[in-house]
PDB file of C-alpha atoms in Angstrom:
ATOM      1  CA  UNK S 246     -85.864  37.901  -9.597  1.00 64.00           C
ATOM      2  CA  UNK S 247     -84.268  40.832  -7.827  1.00 66.00           C
ATOM      3  CA  UNK S 248     -80.723  40.670  -6.596  1.00 76.00           C
ATOM      4  CA  UNK S 249     -79.892  41.494  -3.011  1.00 77.00           C
ATOM      5  CA  UNK S 250     -80.145  43.736  -1.127  1.00 81.00           C
ATOM      6  CA  UNK S 251     -83.905  44.090  -1.290  1.00 83.00           C
ATOM      7  CA  UNK S 252     -86.391  46.584   0.143  1.00 88.00           C
ATOM      8  CA  UNK S 253     -86.021  46.163   3.911  1.00 90.00           C
ATOM      9  CA  UNK S 254     -82.222  45.877   3.748  1.00 90.00           C
ATOM     10  CA  UNK S 255     -82.035  48.978   1.548  1.00 91.00           C
ATOM     11  CA  UNK S 256     -84.239  50.876   3.978  1.00 93.00           C
ATOM     12  CA  UNK S 257     -82.065  49.728   6.881  1.00 91.00           C
ATOM     13  CA  UNK S 258     -79.025  51.139   5.074  1.00 93.00           C
ATOM     14  CA  UNK S 259     -80.759  54.484   4.487  1.00 93.00           C
ATOM     15  CA  UNK S 260     -81.797  54.690   8.146  1.00 93.00           C
ATOM     16  CA  UNK S 261     -78.214  53.948   9.251  1.00 92.00           C
ATOM     17  CA  UNK S 262     -76.902  56.611   6.870  1.00 92.00           C
ATOM     18  CA  UNK S 263     -79.330  59.163   8.262  1.00 92.00           C
ATOM     19  CA  UNK S 264     -78.675  58.267  11.899  1.00 91.00           C
ATOM     20  CA  UNK S 265     -74.972  57.449  11.900  1.00 93.00           C
ATOM     21  CA  UNK S 266     -73.534  59.724   9.205  1.00 92.00           C
ATOM     22  CA  UNK S 267     -75.781  62.665   8.436  1.00 92.00           C
ATOM     23  CA  UNK S 268     -77.406  63.323  11.815  1.00 89.00           C
ATOM     24  CA  UNK S 269     -74.150  63.666  13.778  1.00 90.00           C
ATOM     25  CA  UNK S 270     -72.875  66.137  11.162  1.00 90.00           C
ATOM     26  CA  UNK S 271     -75.934  68.378  11.458  1.00 88.00           C
ATOM     27  CA  UNK S 272     -76.125  71.205  13.961  1.00 88.00           C
ATOM     28  CA  UNK S 273     -78.866  70.807  16.565  1.00 88.00           C
ATOM     29  CA  UNK S 274     -82.139  72.208  15.330  1.00 90.00           C
ATOM     30  CA  UNK S 275     -84.695  71.679  12.624  1.00 89.00           C
ATOM     31  CA  UNK S 276     -82.473  69.829  10.120  1.00 89.00           C
ATOM     32  CA  UNK S 277     -81.366  67.342  12.794  1.00 90.00           C
ATOM     33  CA  UNK S 278     -84.963  66.858  13.889  1.00 92.00           C
ATOM     34  CA  UNK S 279     -86.051  66.264  10.269  1.00 92.00           C
ATOM     35  CA  UNK S 280     -83.224  63.731   9.794  1.00 90.00           C
ATOM     36  CA  UNK S 281     -84.403  61.835  12.903  1.00 89.00           C
ATOM     37  CA  UNK S 282     -87.986  61.887  11.608  1.00 93.00           C
ATOM     38  CA  UNK S 283     -86.817  60.588   8.221  1.00 93.00           C
ATOM     39  CA  UNK S 284     -84.758  57.795   9.832  1.00 93.00           C
ATOM     40  CA  UNK S 285     -87.738  56.759  11.959  1.00 93.00           C
ATOM     41  CA  UNK S 286     -90.024  56.761   8.902  1.00 94.00           C
ATOM     42  CA  UNK S 287     -87.577  54.591   6.960  1.00 94.00           C
ATOM     43  CA  UNK S 288     -87.314  52.188   9.918  1.00 94.00           C
ATOM     44  CA  UNK S 289     -91.119  51.968  10.082  1.00 95.00           C
ATOM     45  CA  UNK S 290     -91.350  51.225   6.346  1.00 94.00           C
ATOM     46  CA  UNK S 291     -88.786  48.420   6.697  1.00 93.00           C
ATOM     47  CA  UNK S 292     -90.669  46.897   9.648  1.00 95.00           C
ATOM     48  CA  UNK S 293     -93.921  47.094   7.702  1.00 95.00           C
ATOM     49  CA  UNK S 294     -92.329  45.274   4.768  1.00 94.00           C
ATOM     50  CA  UNK S 295     -90.937  42.583   7.088  1.00 94.00           C
ATOM     51  CA  UNK S 296     -93.859  42.101   9.485  1.00 96.00           C
ATOM     52  CA  UNK S 297     -96.926  43.398   7.646  1.00 96.00           C
ATOM     53  CA  UNK S 298     -97.706  40.397   5.423  1.00 96.00           C
ATOM     54  CA  UNK S 299     -97.670  37.940   8.340  1.00 97.00           C
ATOM     55  CA  UNK S 300     -99.733  40.298  10.513  1.00 97.00           C
ATOM     56  CA  UNK S 301    -102.299  40.700   7.730  1.00 96.00           C
ATOM     57  CA  UNK S 302    -102.473  36.936   7.132  1.00 95.00           C
ATOM     58  CA  UNK S 303    -102.965  36.279  10.847  1.00 96.00           C
ATOM     59  CA  UNK S 304    -105.677  38.946  11.034  1.00 96.00           C
ATOM     60  CA  UNK S 305    -107.420  37.418   8.023  1.00 96.00           C
ATOM     61  CA  UNK S 306    -107.374  33.981   9.682  1.00 95.00           C
ATOM     62  CA  UNK S 307    -108.732  35.383  12.956  1.00 96.00           C
ATOM     63  CA  UNK S 308    -111.474  37.331  11.158  1.00 96.00           C
ATOM     64  CA  UNK S 309    -112.573  34.284   9.189  1.00 95.00           C
ATOM     65  CA  UNK S 310    -112.839  32.326  12.439  1.00 94.00           C
ATOM     66  CA  UNK S 311    -114.765  35.122  14.181  1.00 95.00           C
ATOM     67  CA  UNK S 312    -117.132  35.694  11.280  1.00 94.00           C
ATOM     68  CA  UNK S 313    -117.426  31.949  10.680  1.00 91.00           C
ATOM     69  CA  UNK S 314    -116.872  32.062   6.944  1.00 92.00           C
ATOM     70  CA  UNK S 315    -114.049  32.090   4.434  1.00 88.00           C
ATOM     71  CA  UNK S 316    -112.916  35.378   2.955  1.00 83.00           C
ATOM     72  CA  UNK S 317    -114.061  34.281  -0.542  1.00 85.00           C
ATOM     73  CA  UNK S 318    -112.006  36.970  -2.215  1.00 84.00           C
ATOM     74  CA  UNK S 319    -112.929  39.656   0.289  1.00 80.00           C
ATOM     75  CA  UNK S 320    -109.919  41.577   1.479  1.00 91.00           C
ATOM     76  CA  UNK S 321    -108.888  42.312   5.014  1.00 93.00           C
ATOM     77  CA  UNK S 322    -110.562  45.732   4.943  1.00 93.00           C
ATOM     78  CA  UNK S 323    -113.885  44.186   3.916  1.00 93.00           C
ATOM     79  CA  UNK S 324    -113.740  41.619   6.712  1.00 95.00           C
ATOM     80  CA  UNK S 325    -112.834  44.304   9.260  1.00 95.00           C
ATOM     81  CA  UNK S 326    -115.849  46.329   8.108  1.00 95.00           C
ATOM     82  CA  UNK S 327    -118.023  43.202   8.402  1.00 95.00           C
ATOM     83  CA  UNK S 328    -116.733  42.630  11.933  1.00 96.00           C
ATOM     84  CA  UNK S 329    -117.567  46.221  12.872  1.00 96.00           C
ATOM     85  CA  UNK S 330    -121.109  45.734  11.591  1.00 96.00           C
ATOM     86  CA  UNK S 331    -121.425  42.433  13.488  1.00 96.00           C
ATOM     87  CA  UNK S 332    -120.354  44.147  16.715  1.00 96.00           C
ATOM     88  CA  UNK S 333    -122.664  47.102  16.115  1.00 96.00           C
ATOM     89  CA  UNK S 334    -125.644  44.837  15.404  1.00 96.00           C
ATOM     90  CA  UNK S 335    -124.944  42.614  18.403  1.00 95.00           C
ATOM     91  CA  UNK S 336    -124.236  39.537  16.268  1.00 95.00           C
ATOM     92  CA  UNK S 337    -120.848  39.413  18.000  1.00 95.00           C
ATOM     93  CA  UNK S 338    -120.781  40.428  21.650  1.00 95.00           C
ATOM     94  CA  UNK S 339    -118.092  42.929  22.611  1.00 92.00           C
ATOM     95  CA  UNK S 340    -117.164  40.578  25.478  1.00 95.00           C
ATOM     96  CA  UNK S 341    -116.651  37.592  23.155  1.00 95.00           C
ATOM     97  CA  UNK S 342    -113.269  36.024  24.057  1.00 95.00           C
ATOM     98  CA  UNK S 343    -112.459  35.432  20.391  1.00 95.00           C
ATOM     99  CA  UNK S 344    -113.103  39.071  19.582  1.00 96.00           C
ATOM    100  CA  UNK S 345    -110.953  40.218  22.495  1.00 96.00           C
ATOM    101  CA  UNK S 346    -108.147  37.875  21.450  1.00 95.00           C
ATOM    102  CA  UNK S 347    -108.354  39.145  17.862  1.00 97.00           C
ATOM    103  CA  UNK S 348    -108.238  42.793  18.939  1.00 96.00           C
ATOM    104  CA  UNK S 349    -105.328  42.205  21.326  1.00 95.00           C
ATOM    105  CA  UNK S 350    -103.324  40.230  18.751  1.00 95.00           C
ATOM    106  CA  UNK S 351    -103.987  42.902  16.131  1.00 96.00           C
ATOM    107  CA  UNK S 352    -102.913  45.637  18.531  1.00 95.00           C
ATOM    108  CA  UNK S 353     -99.670  43.823  19.306  1.00 95.00           C
ATOM    109  CA  UNK S 354     -98.999  43.246  15.593  1.00 96.00           C
ATOM    110  CA  UNK S 355     -99.547  46.941  14.856  1.00 96.00           C
ATOM    111  CA  UNK S 356     -97.293  48.013  17.712  1.00 95.00           C
ATOM    112  CA  UNK S 357     -94.566  45.624  16.514  1.00 95.00           C
ATOM    113  CA  UNK S 358     -94.535  47.583  13.267  1.00 96.00           C
ATOM    114  CA  UNK S 359     -95.286  51.096  14.471  1.00 95.00           C
ATOM    115  CA  UNK S 360     -93.787  51.373  17.975  1.00 93.00           C
ATOM    116  CA  UNK S 361     -91.684  48.301  18.866  1.00 94.00           C
ATOM    117  CA  UNK S 362     -89.789  50.206  21.561  1.00 94.00           C
ATOM    118  CA  UNK S 363     -92.995  51.294  23.341  1.00 92.00           C
ATOM    119  CA  UNK S 364     -92.496  50.075  26.923  1.00 94.00           C
ATOM    120  CA  UNK S 365     -96.039  48.672  27.482  1.00 93.00           C
ATOM    121  CA  UNK S 366     -95.750  46.766  24.192  1.00 93.00           C
ATOM    122  CA  UNK S 367     -92.401  45.262  25.239  1.00 94.00           C
ATOM    123  CA  UNK S 368     -93.908  44.247  28.611  1.00 92.00           C
ATOM    124  CA  UNK S 369     -96.902  42.619  26.914  1.00 92.00           C
ATOM    125  CA  UNK S 370     -94.637  40.659  24.564  1.00 91.00           C
ATOM    126  CA  UNK S 371     -92.414  39.585  27.477  1.00 92.00           C
ATOM    127  CA  UNK S 372     -95.466  38.420  29.439  1.00 89.00           C
ATOM    128  CA  UNK S 373     -96.689  36.392  26.465  1.00 85.00           C
ATOM    129  CA  UNK S 374     -93.263  34.780  26.063  1.00 86.00           C
ATOM    130  CA  UNK S 375     -92.830  34.008  29.765  1.00 83.00           C
ATOM    131  CA  UNK S 376     -93.568  30.441  30.778  1.00 81.00           C
ATOM    132  CA  UNK S 377     -96.699  30.106  32.905  1.00 75.00           C
ATOM    133  CA  UNK S 378     -96.019  30.191  36.584  1.00 72.00           C
ATOM    134  CA  UNK S 379     -97.183  27.265  38.621  1.00 67.00           C
ATOM    135  CA  UNK S 380     -99.242  27.911  41.695  1.00 64.00           C
ATOM    136  CA  UNK S 381     -98.363  26.064  44.876  1.00 63.00           C
ATOM    137  CA  UNK S 382    -100.907  23.506  45.987  1.00 59.00           C
TER     138      UNK S 382
END
């Protein structure tokens, strides 16, 4: 068993070092830009380590429901390829609500990892979290 800190916490520390210590000491220009890029890449890797396994498990569950069979050892990539073939052949209609829900959930999961500060993503998450509004009778 590994002692703490582990992967994501270590990456968080590296990103803070880059952003809070090294970047302010660099003159504006290419080195500062590269430090920002490195900090962003480290942040992305930490988010992927934290959020990726749950996103993959949820996608696997949704794909099994859409394709109406268990994964039986097939990985996520294989099921995604099977879904693409099912859409292409017409076995699953592009307007299928389950397909649309799967694609939207997958998009939100990917944005949570890749671009969590993206304004449309934040709005979509806020809308999902908001309680439903009641309509007057």
